[in-house]
Amino acid sequence: MTLDTAPADPVVTRLADIAVDDATALLAGHGLRLHVVADGEKIPGSYWGEPEAGIIGCDVYVRGDTPVHSMLHEACHLIVLPPDKRAQVHTDATDSVEEEDATCYLQIVLADALPDVGSARLMADMDAWGYTYRLGSTRAWFEHDAENARAWLIERGLLAG
């Protein structure tokens, strides 16, 4: 997976489009805290810059214009880490290609826990934003080329077998 440059204003699901309480509860269930910063404010810990989500320790930072896929992706970077490593994270949490793949897979799975999102919508948003996979789409990767990511998550107890 690579992240190409996103279109100037891709039409994707943004935090303002969903119930923030649902996102807060989802992340809290994984030991994370969601912080919504005011519109126009800098997003702490954002690797790609605004409006992308940011991460610092167990905290995920977003704004109303943050894409939901970005919030989930950054949160999943923290979820896949052991708790002692989470505390050391500031902005960049990627440890390996395998971890990145697992993060992408998990964000799709967790999207189904958000009533206003779901995995199909999230995968379409990922494609619109510029995620690219060798099979041509996020859905094709998820359904036909992500066995390694799924196995990685199962091995670590982050996904049921």
GROMACS .gro file of N, CA and C in nm:
model
  483
    1MET      N    1   0.085  -0.118   0.000
    1MET     CA    2   0.000   0.000   0.000
    1MET      C    3   0.088   0.122   0.000
    2THR      N    4   0.048   0.220  -0.080
    2THR     CA    5   0.112   0.351  -0.075
    2THR      C    6   0.002   0.454  -0.067
    3LEU      N    7   0.038   0.572  -0.024
    3LEU     CA    8  -0.058   0.681  -0.019
    3LEU      C    9  -0.010   0.784  -0.119
    4ASP      N   10  -0.082   0.794  -0.230
    4ASP     CA   11  -0.049   0.894  -0.331
    4ASP      C   12  -0.103   1.028  -0.285
    5THR      N   13  -0.071   1.132  -0.357
    5THR     CA   14  -0.123   1.263  -0.323
    5THR      C   15  -0.275   1.263  -0.344
    6ALA      N   16  -0.346   1.308  -0.244
    6ALA     CA   17  -0.491   1.312  -0.251
    6ALA      C   18  -0.536   1.422  -0.346
    7PRO      N   19  -0.652   1.403  -0.410
    7PRO     CA   20  -0.708   1.511  -0.491
    7PRO      C   21  -0.726   1.635  -0.404
    8ALA      N   22  -0.737   1.750  -0.466
    8ALA     CA   23  -0.746   1.876  -0.392
    8ALA      C   24  -0.856   1.874  -0.286
    9ASP      N   25  -0.972   1.824  -0.319
    9ASP     CA   26  -1.082   1.821  -0.224
    9ASP      C   27  -1.164   1.693  -0.245
   10PRO      N   28  -1.107   1.579  -0.208
   10PRO     CA   29  -1.180   1.454  -0.230
   10PRO      C   30  -1.306   1.447  -0.145
   11VAL      N   31  -1.408   1.388  -0.201
   11VAL     CA   32  -1.534   1.371  -0.128
   11VAL      C   33  -1.521   1.242  -0.049
   12VAL      N   34  -1.499   1.258   0.081
   12VAL     CA   35  -1.487   1.145   0.173
   12VAL      C   36  -1.564   1.176   0.300
   13THR      N   37  -1.589   1.075   0.379
   13THR     CA   38  -1.658   1.093   0.506
   13THR      C   39  -1.564   1.161   0.604
   14ARG      N   40  -1.609   1.269   0.660
   14ARG     CA   41  -1.529   1.347   0.755
   14ARG      C   42  -1.587   1.329   0.895
   15LEU      N   43  -1.508   1.362   0.994
   15LEU     CA   44  -1.553   1.349   1.132
   15LEU      C   45  -1.686   1.422   1.154
   16ALA      N   46  -1.702   1.539   1.094
   16ALA     CA   47  -1.825   1.617   1.111
   16ALA      C   48  -1.948   1.545   1.055
   17ASP      N   49  -1.926   1.440   0.972
   17ASP     CA   50  -2.037   1.366   0.911
   17ASP      C   51  -2.088   1.252   0.998
   18ILE      N   52  -2.019   1.223   1.107
   18ILE     CA   53  -2.057   1.109   1.190
   18ILE      C   54  -2.084   1.153   1.334
   19ALA      N   55  -2.135   1.061   1.412
   19ALA     CA   56  -2.156   1.087   1.555
   19ALA      C   57  -2.022   1.071   1.626
   20VAL      N   58  -1.968   1.181   1.674
   20VAL     CA   59  -1.837   1.179   1.739
   20VAL      C   60  -1.838   1.087   1.861
   21ASP      N   61  -1.951   1.079   1.930
   21ASP     CA   62  -1.960   0.990   2.047
   21ASP      C   63  -1.933   0.845   2.009
   22ASP      N   64  -1.977   0.804   1.889
   22ASP     CA   65  -1.950   0.667   1.842
   22ASP      C   66  -1.800   0.645   1.824
   23ALA      N   67  -1.733   0.743   1.763
   23ALA     CA   68  -1.589   0.733   1.741
   23ALA      C   69  -1.514   0.734   1.874
   24THR      N   70  -1.558   0.819   1.965
   24THR     CA   71  -1.495   0.827   2.097
   24THR      C   72  -1.507   0.694   2.169
   25ALA      N   73  -1.625   0.634   2.166
   25ALA     CA   74  -1.647   0.505   2.233
   25ALA      C   75  -1.565   0.394   2.168
   26LEU      N   76  -1.558   0.393   2.036
   26LEU     CA   77  -1.481   0.291   1.965
   26LEU      C   78  -1.334   0.297   2.006
   27LEU      N   79  -1.277   0.416   2.003
   27LEU     CA   80  -1.136   0.431   2.040
   27LEU      C   81  -1.114   0.400   2.188
   28ALA      N   82  -1.205   0.444   2.274
   28ALA     CA   83  -1.192   0.417   2.418
   28ALA      C   84  -1.190   0.267   2.445
   29GLY      N   85  -1.263   0.191   2.366
   29GLY     CA   86  -1.265   0.046   2.381
   29GLY      C   87  -1.129  -0.017   2.354
   30HIS      N   88  -1.041   0.059   2.293
   30HIS     CA   89  -0.904   0.012   2.264
   30HIS      C   90  -0.800   0.089   2.345
   31GLY      N   91  -0.847   0.157   2.450
   31GLY     CA   92  -0.756   0.228   2.539
   31GLY      C   93  -0.704   0.359   2.484
   32LEU      N   94  -0.775   0.418   2.388
   32LEU     CA   95  -0.733   0.544   2.326
   32LEU      C   96  -0.830   0.655   2.360
   33ARG      N   97  -0.779   0.777   2.356
   33ARG     CA   98  -0.862   0.895   2.379
   33ARG      C   99  -0.870   0.976   2.250
   34LEU      N  100  -0.993   1.017   2.214
   34LEU     CA  101  -1.014   1.100   2.096
   34LEU      C  102  -1.028   1.245   2.139
   35HIS      N  103  -0.950   1.333   2.076
   35HIS     CA  104  -0.955   1.476   2.105
   35HIS      C  105  -0.995   1.548   1.977
   36VAL      N  106  -1.102   1.626   1.985
   36VAL     CA  107  -1.145   1.705   1.870
   36VAL      C  108  -1.097   1.848   1.891
   37VAL      N  109  -1.010   1.894   1.801
   37VAL     CA  110  -0.960   2.031   1.810
   37VAL      C  111  -1.051   2.122   1.727
   38ALA      N  112  -1.052   2.247   1.758
   38ALA     CA  113  -1.139   2.343   1.691
   38ALA      C  114  -1.102   2.357   1.543
   39ASP      N  115  -1.203   2.385   1.463
   39ASP     CA  116  -1.181   2.409   1.321
   39ASP      C  117  -1.075   2.517   1.302
   40GLY      N  118  -0.984   2.491   1.210
   40GLY     CA  119  -0.878   2.586   1.182
   40GLY      C  120  -0.756   2.574   1.271
   41GLU      N  121  -0.768   2.502   1.382
   41GLU     CA  122  -0.655   2.483   1.473
   41GLU      C  123  -0.562   2.374   1.418
   42LYS      N  124  -0.436   2.382   1.456
   42LYS     CA  125  -0.338   2.282   1.418
   42LYS      C  126  -0.372   2.149   1.485
   43ILE      N  127  -0.356   2.039   1.413
   43ILE     CA  128  -0.381   1.906   1.468
   43ILE      C  129  -0.250   1.851   1.523
   44PRO      N  130  -0.240   1.837   1.656
   44PRO     CA  131  -0.116   1.784   1.715
   44PRO      C  132  -0.084   1.644   1.663
   45GLY      N  133   0.043   1.617   1.640
   45GLY     CA  134   0.086   1.484   1.604
   45GLY      C  135   0.046   1.437   1.466
   46SER      N  136   0.009   1.528   1.376
   46SER     CA  137  -0.032   1.489   1.241
   46SER      C  138   0.091   1.468   1.152
   47TYR      N  139   0.109   1.346   1.106
   47TYR     CA  140   0.224   1.311   1.022
   47TYR      C  141   0.214   1.378   0.885
   48TRP      N  142   0.094   1.375   0.826
   48TRP     CA  143   0.073   1.428   0.691
   48TRP      C  144   0.032   1.575   0.692
   49GLY      N  145   0.002   1.632   0.808
   49GLY     CA  146  -0.047   1.769   0.815
   49GLY      C  147  -0.199   1.773   0.805
   50GLU      N  148  -0.254   1.888   0.831
   50GLU     CA  149  -0.399   1.904   0.832
   50GLU      C  150  -0.458   1.873   0.693
   51PRO      N  151  -0.575   1.811   0.691
   51PRO     CA  152  -0.666   1.777   0.800
   51PRO      C  153  -0.646   1.636   0.857
   52GLU      N  154  -0.531   1.573   0.826
   52GLU     CA  155  -0.507   1.435   0.871
   52GLU      C  156  -0.498   1.427   1.023
   53ALA      N  157  -0.543   1.313   1.076
   53ALA     CA  158  -0.541   1.288   1.220
   53ALA      C  159  -0.397   1.285   1.271
   54GLY      N  160  -0.384   1.312   1.401
   54GLY     CA  161  -0.254   1.307   1.467
   54GLY      C  162  -0.258   1.211   1.584
   55ILE      N  163  -0.140   1.161   1.621
   55ILE     CA  164  -0.130   1.070   1.735
   55ILE      C  165  -0.012   1.109   1.823
   56ILE      N  166  -0.038   1.105   1.952
   56ILE     CA  167   0.066   1.126   2.053
   56ILE      C  168   0.028   1.036   2.170
   57GLY      N  169   0.113   0.936   2.197
   57GLY     CA  170   0.083   0.842   2.304
   57GLY      C  171  -0.047   0.769   2.277
   58CYS      N  172  -0.140   0.772   2.369
   58CYS     CA  173  -0.270   0.707   2.354
   58CYS      C  174  -0.378   0.805   2.308
   59ASP      N  175  -0.335   0.918   2.256
   59ASP     CA  176  -0.428   1.023   2.215
   59ASP      C  177  -0.432   1.037   2.063
   60VAL      N  178  -0.554   1.045   2.010
   60VAL     CA  179  -0.577   1.065   1.867
   60VAL      C  180  -0.643   1.202   1.852
   61TYR      N  181  -0.586   1.286   1.767
   61TYR     CA  182  -0.633   1.423   1.748
   61TYR      C  183  -0.696   1.438   1.611
   62VAL      N  184  -0.811   1.503   1.606
   62VAL     CA  185  -0.885   1.524   1.483
   62VAL      C  186  -0.954   1.660   1.486
   63ARG      N  187  -1.002   1.701   1.369
   63ARG     CA  188  -1.089   1.818   1.356
   63ARG      C  189  -1.214   1.772   1.281
   64GLY      N  190  -1.311   1.858   1.270
   64GLY     CA  191  -1.432   1.825   1.196
   64GLY      C  192  -1.405   1.788   1.051
   65ASP      N  193  -1.300   1.844   0.991
   65ASP     CA  194  -1.270   1.815   0.851
   65ASP      C  195  -1.173   1.697   0.834
   66THR      N  196  -1.137   1.632   0.943
   66THR     CA  197  -1.049   1.515   0.935
   66THR      C  198  -1.126   1.399   0.873
   67PRO      N  199  -1.070   1.335   0.771
   67PRO     CA  200  -1.137   1.216   0.715
   67PRO      C  201  -1.145   1.105   0.820
   68VAL      N  202  -1.258   1.036   0.823
   68VAL     CA  203  -1.275   0.926   0.917
   68VAL      C  204  -1.170   0.819   0.892
   69HIS      N  205  -1.135   0.794   0.765
   69HIS     CA  206  -1.034   0.692   0.738
   69HIS      C  207  -0.901   0.730   0.802
   70SER      N  208  -0.869   0.858   0.809
   70SER     CA  209  -0.745   0.903   0.870
   70SER      C  210  -0.749   0.882   1.022
   71MET      N  211  -0.862   0.916   1.083
   71MET     CA  212  -0.876   0.894   1.226
   71MET      C  213  -0.859   0.745   1.259
   72LEU      N  214  -0.927   0.659   1.183
   72LEU     CA  215  -0.917   0.516   1.209
   72LEU      C  216  -0.776   0.463   1.181
   73HIS      N  217  -0.714   0.511   1.075
   73HIS     CA  218  -0.581   0.464   1.041
   73HIS      C  219  -0.481   0.497   1.152
   74GLU      N  220  -0.481   0.620   1.196
   74GLU     CA  221  -0.387   0.659   1.300
   74GLU      C  222  -0.418   0.588   1.432
   75ALA      N  223  -0.546   0.574   1.464
   75ALA     CA  224  -0.584   0.499   1.585
   75ALA      C  225  -0.536   0.355   1.575
   76CYS      N  226  -0.549   0.294   1.459
   76CYS     CA  227  -0.508   0.155   1.443
   76CYS      C  228  -0.357   0.140   1.454
   77HIS      N  229  -0.282   0.242   1.414
   77HIS     CA  230  -0.137   0.237   1.438
   77HIS      C  231  -0.110   0.218   1.587
   78LEU      N  232  -0.187   0.286   1.671
   78LEU     CA  233  -0.168   0.273   1.815
   78LEU      C  234  -0.221   0.140   1.867
   79ILE      N  235  -0.333   0.096   1.813
   79ILE     CA  236  -0.395  -0.029   1.859
   79ILE      C  237  -0.302  -0.148   1.836
   80VAL      N  238  -0.231  -0.149   1.725
   80VAL     CA  239  -0.145  -0.265   1.694
   80VAL      C  240  -0.017  -0.266   1.777
   81LEU      N  241   0.012  -0.158   1.845
   81LEU     CA  242   0.133  -0.151   1.928
   81LEU      C  243   0.107  -0.204   2.069
   82PRO      N  244   0.207  -0.267   2.129
   82PRO     CA  245   0.193  -0.301   2.271
   82PRO      C  246   0.181  -0.172   2.352
   83PRO      N  247   0.105  -0.175   2.462
   83PRO     CA  248   0.082  -0.053   2.541
   83PRO      C  249   0.210   0.023   2.580
   84ASP      N  250   0.318  -0.048   2.609
   84ASP     CA  251   0.440   0.022   2.648
   84ASP      C  252   0.501   0.100   2.532
   85LYS      N  253   0.480   0.054   2.409
   85LYS     CA  254   0.532   0.127   2.293
   85LYS      C  255   0.442   0.245   2.255
   86ARG      N  256   0.312   0.233   2.285
   86ARG     CA  257   0.218   0.342   2.255
   86ARG      C  258   0.263   0.472   2.322
   87ALA      N  259   0.303   0.460   2.446
   87ALA     CA  260   0.339   0.579   2.525
   87ALA      C  261   0.454   0.657   2.462
   88GLN      N  262   0.534   0.592   2.379
   88GLN     CA  263   0.650   0.655   2.316
   88GLN      C  264   0.618   0.719   2.180
   89VAL      N  265   0.498   0.698   2.130
   89VAL     CA  266   0.462   0.744   1.996
   89VAL      C  267   0.436   0.894   1.994
   90HIS      N  268   0.493   0.959   1.897
   90HIS     CA  269   0.463   1.098   1.867
   90HIS      C  270   0.470   1.115   1.717
   91THR      N  271   0.353   1.128   1.655
   91THR     CA  272   0.337   1.156   1.513
   91THR      C  273   0.354   1.034   1.423
   92ASP      N  274   0.460   0.956   1.437
   92ASP     CA  275   0.487   0.844   1.347
   92ASP      C  276   0.496   0.715   1.426
   93ALA      N  277   0.409   0.619   1.394
   93ALA     CA  278   0.407   0.495   1.470
   93ALA      C  279   0.446   0.373   1.388
   94THR      N  280   0.472   0.389   1.260
   94THR     CA  281   0.498   0.274   1.174
   94THR      C  282   0.631   0.209   1.208
   95ASP      N  283   0.624   0.077   1.226
   95ASP     CA  284   0.744   0.000   1.258
   95ASP      C  285   0.791  -0.085   1.141
   96SER      N  286   0.697  -0.125   1.053
   96SER     CA  287   0.730  -0.215   0.943
   96SER      C  288   0.619  -0.215   0.839
   97VAL      N  289   0.648  -0.273   0.724
   97VAL     CA  290   0.547  -0.288   0.619
   97VAL      C  291   0.434  -0.377   0.670
   98GLU      N  292   0.469  -0.481   0.742
   98GLU     CA  293   0.367  -0.572   0.796
   98GLU      C  294   0.272  -0.500   0.891
   99GLU      N  295   0.329  -0.414   0.975
   99GLU     CA  296   0.247  -0.337   1.068
   99GLU      C  297   0.158  -0.238   0.993
  100GLU      N  298   0.210  -0.177   0.890
  100GLU     CA  299   0.131  -0.084   0.809
  100GLU      C  300   0.014  -0.157   0.743
  101ASP      N  301   0.040  -0.275   0.687
  101ASP     CA  302  -0.067  -0.353   0.626
  101ASP      C  303  -0.173  -0.391   0.729
  102ALA      N  304  -0.128  -0.434   0.847
  102ALA     CA  305  -0.222  -0.470   0.953
  102ALA      C  306  -0.306  -0.350   0.995
  103THR      N  307  -0.244  -0.234   1.000
  103THR     CA  308  -0.315  -0.111   1.034
  103THR      C  309  -0.424  -0.083   0.932
  104CYS      N  310  -0.392  -0.093   0.804
  104CYS     CA  311  -0.491  -0.070   0.698
  104CYS      C  312  -0.606  -0.170   0.708
  105TYR      N  313  -0.573  -0.295   0.734
  105TYR     CA  314  -0.676  -0.398   0.744
  105TYR      C  315  -0.768  -0.369   0.863
  106LEU      N  316  -0.707  -0.340   0.977
  106LEU     CA  317  -0.785  -0.317   1.098
  106LEU      C  318  -0.875  -0.194   1.086
  107GLN      N  319  -0.829  -0.088   1.018
  107GLN     CA  320  -0.914   0.029   1.006
  107GLN      C  321  -1.041  -0.004   0.928
  108ILE      N  322  -1.030  -0.093   0.831
  108ILE     CA  323  -1.147  -0.134   0.753
  108ILE      C  324  -1.242  -0.215   0.841
  109VAL      N  325  -1.188  -0.305   0.920
  109VAL     CA  326  -1.269  -0.386   1.011
  109VAL      C  327  -1.341  -0.296   1.112
  110LEU      N  328  -1.268  -0.203   1.172
  110LEU     CA  329  -1.327  -0.116   1.275
  110LEU      C  330  -1.432  -0.020   1.219
  111ALA      N  331  -1.424   0.010   1.091
  111ALA     CA  332  -1.523   0.100   1.030
  111ALA      C  333  -1.664   0.045   1.045
  112ASP      N  334  -1.678  -0.087   1.049
  112ASP     CA  335  -1.810  -0.147   1.067
  112ASP      C  336  -1.869  -0.118   1.204
  113ALA      N  337  -1.787  -0.077   1.299
  113ALA     CA  338  -1.836  -0.043   1.433
  113ALA      C  339  -1.888   0.100   1.440
  114LEU      N  340  -1.872   0.175   1.332
  114LEU     CA  341  -1.923   0.313   1.327
  114LEU      C  342  -2.050   0.314   1.241
  115PRO      N  343  -2.166   0.333   1.304
  115PRO     CA  344  -2.293   0.325   1.232
  115PRO      C  345  -2.302   0.413   1.107
  116ASP      N  346  -2.237   0.527   1.107
  116ASP     CA  347  -2.246   0.619   0.994
  116ASP      C  348  -2.139   0.594   0.889
  117VAL      N  349  -2.063   0.483   0.903
  117VAL     CA  350  -1.951   0.460   0.812
  117VAL      C  351  -1.962   0.322   0.748
  118GLY      N  352  -1.909   0.220   0.812
  118GLY     CA  353  -1.907   0.085   0.756
  118GLY      C  354  -1.786   0.064   0.667
  119SER      N  355  -1.750  -0.061   0.648
  119SER     CA  356  -1.627  -0.092   0.575
  119SER      C  357  -1.636  -0.056   0.426
  120ALA      N  358  -1.749  -0.076   0.362
  120ALA     CA  359  -1.761  -0.046   0.218
  120ALA      C  360  -1.738   0.104   0.193
  121ARG      N  361  -1.801   0.186   0.274
  121ARG     CA  362  -1.785   0.330   0.258
  121ARG      C  363  -1.642   0.373   0.289
  122LEU      N  364  -1.582   0.314   0.392
  122LEU     CA  365  -1.446   0.350   0.427
  122LEU      C  366  -1.350   0.313   0.313
  123MET      N  367  -1.368   0.194   0.255
  123MET     CA  368  -1.280   0.154   0.145
  123MET      C  369  -1.294   0.247   0.025
  124ALA      N  370  -1.415   0.290  -0.005
  124ALA     CA  371  -1.436   0.386  -0.114
  124ALA      C  372  -1.366   0.518  -0.082
  125ASP      N  373  -1.375   0.561   0.044
  125ASP     CA  374  -1.308   0.684   0.086
  125ASP      C  375  -1.156   0.671   0.075
  126MET      N  376  -1.103   0.555   0.112
  126MET     CA  377  -0.959   0.533   0.101
  126MET      C  378  -0.914   0.544  -0.044
  127ASP      N  379  -0.992   0.487  -0.135
  127ASP     CA  380  -0.958   0.497  -0.277
  127ASP      C  381  -0.965   0.642  -0.325
  128ALA      N  382  -1.070   0.713  -0.284
  128ALA     CA  383  -1.086   0.854  -0.325
  128ALA      C  384  -0.971   0.940  -0.273
  129TRP      N  385  -0.921   0.907  -0.154
  129TRP     CA  386  -0.815   0.985  -0.091
  129TRP      C  387  -0.680   0.962  -0.157
  130GLY      N  388  -0.663   0.844  -0.216
  130GLY     CA  389  -0.538   0.816  -0.286
  130GLY      C  390  -0.460   0.696  -0.236
  131TYR      N  391  -0.517   0.615  -0.147
  131TYR     CA  392  -0.452   0.490  -0.112
  131TYR      C  393  -0.445   0.406  -0.239
  132THR      N  394  -0.333   0.340  -0.264
  132THR     CA  395  -0.323   0.254  -0.382
  132THR      C  396  -0.269   0.118  -0.341
  133TYR      N  397  -0.321   0.017  -0.405
  133TYR     CA  398  -0.281  -0.122  -0.382
  133TYR      C  399  -0.256  -0.187  -0.517
  134ARG      N  400  -0.174  -0.290  -0.519
  134ARG     CA  401  -0.137  -0.353  -0.646
  134ARG      C  402  -0.254  -0.417  -0.719
  135LEU      N  403  -0.363  -0.450  -0.650
  135LEU     CA  404  -0.479  -0.506  -0.717
  135LEU      C  405  -0.575  -0.398  -0.766
  136GLY      N  406  -0.542  -0.272  -0.744
  136GLY     CA  407  -0.619  -0.163  -0.802
  136GLY      C  408  -0.718  -0.093  -0.712
  137SER      N  409  -0.760  -0.156  -0.604
  137SER     CA  410  -0.852  -0.088  -0.513
  137SER      C  411  -0.835  -0.143  -0.373
  138THR      N  412  -0.882  -0.066  -0.278
  138THR     CA  413  -0.876  -0.108  -0.139
  138THR      C  414  -0.958  -0.236  -0.119
  139ARG      N  415  -1.077  -0.240  -0.178
  139ARG     CA  416  -1.162  -0.359  -0.163
  139ARG      C  417  -1.094  -0.483  -0.220
  140ALA      N  418  -1.034  -0.472  -0.337
  140ALA     CA  419  -0.966  -0.587  -0.397
  140ALA      C  420  -0.852  -0.635  -0.307
  141TRP      N  421  -0.776  -0.541  -0.251
  141TRP     CA  422  -0.669  -0.578  -0.159
  141TRP      C  423  -0.727  -0.648  -0.037
  142PHE      N  424  -0.827  -0.589   0.025
  142PHE     CA  425  -0.886  -0.641   0.147
  142PHE      C  426  -0.942  -0.781   0.127
  143GLU      N  427  -1.009  -0.803   0.015
  143GLU     CA  428  -1.076  -0.930  -0.009
  143GLU      C  429  -0.986  -1.038  -0.068
  144HIS      N  430  -0.878  -0.998  -0.139
  144HIS     CA  431  -0.800  -1.097  -0.214
  144HIS      C  432  -0.650  -1.096  -0.191
  145ASP      N  433  -0.597  -1.000  -0.116
  145ASP     CA  434  -0.451  -0.988  -0.107
  145ASP      C  435  -0.403  -0.948   0.032
  146ALA      N  436  -0.487  -0.961   0.132
  146ALA     CA  437  -0.450  -0.912   0.264
  146ALA      C  438  -0.437  -1.024   0.367
  147GLU      N  439  -0.413  -1.148   0.320
  147GLU     CA  440  -0.402  -1.261   0.414
  147GLU      C  441  -0.294  -1.237   0.518
  148ASN      N  442  -0.183  -1.178   0.474
  148ASN     CA  443  -0.072  -1.154   0.567
  148ASN      C  444  -0.112  -1.055   0.678
  149ALA      N  445  -0.187  -0.953   0.641
  149ALA     CA  446  -0.231  -0.853   0.739
  149ALA      C  447  -0.328  -0.916   0.838
  150ARG      N  448  -0.420  -0.995   0.786
  150ARG     CA  449  -0.518  -1.064   0.871
  150ARG      C  450  -0.446  -1.159   0.967
  151ALA      N  451  -0.353  -1.237   0.915
  151ALA     CA  452  -0.277  -1.332   0.998
  151ALA      C  453  -0.197  -1.259   1.106
  152TRP      N  454  -0.139  -1.146   1.071
  152TRP     CA  455  -0.061  -1.066   1.166
  152TRP      C  456  -0.149  -1.023   1.283
  153LEU      N  457  -0.270  -0.976   1.251
  153LEU     CA  458  -0.364  -0.932   1.355
  153LEU      C  459  -0.413  -1.049   1.440
  154ILE      N  460  -0.443  -1.162   1.378
  154ILE     CA  461  -0.488  -1.279   1.452
  154ILE      C  462  -0.379  -1.329   1.546
  155GLU      N  463  -0.257  -1.334   1.495
  155GLU     CA  464  -0.143  -1.381   1.575
  155GLU      C  465  -0.124  -1.299   1.702
  156ARG      N  466  -0.158  -1.173   1.697
  156ARG     CA  467  -0.141  -1.083   1.811
  156ARG      C  468  -0.268  -1.064   1.893
  157GLY      N  469  -0.370  -1.142   1.860
  157GLY     CA  470  -0.494  -1.137   1.936
  157GLY      C  471  -0.578  -1.012   1.911
  158LEU      N  472  -0.554  -0.944   1.798
  158LEU     CA  473  -0.627  -0.821   1.768
  158LEU      C  474  -0.746  -0.844   1.676
  159LEU      N  475  -0.760  -0.967   1.629
  159LEU     CA  476  -0.869  -1.004   1.540
  159LEU      C  477  -0.902  -1.151   1.565
  160ALA      N  478  -1.029  -1.182   1.566
  160ALA     CA  479  -1.069  -1.321   1.586
  160ALA      C  480  -1.035  -1.402   1.463
  161GLY      N  481  -0.995  -1.525   1.484
  161GLY     CA  482  -0.959  -1.615   1.374
  161GLY      C  483  -1.078  -1.668   1.309
   0.00000   0.00000   0.00000
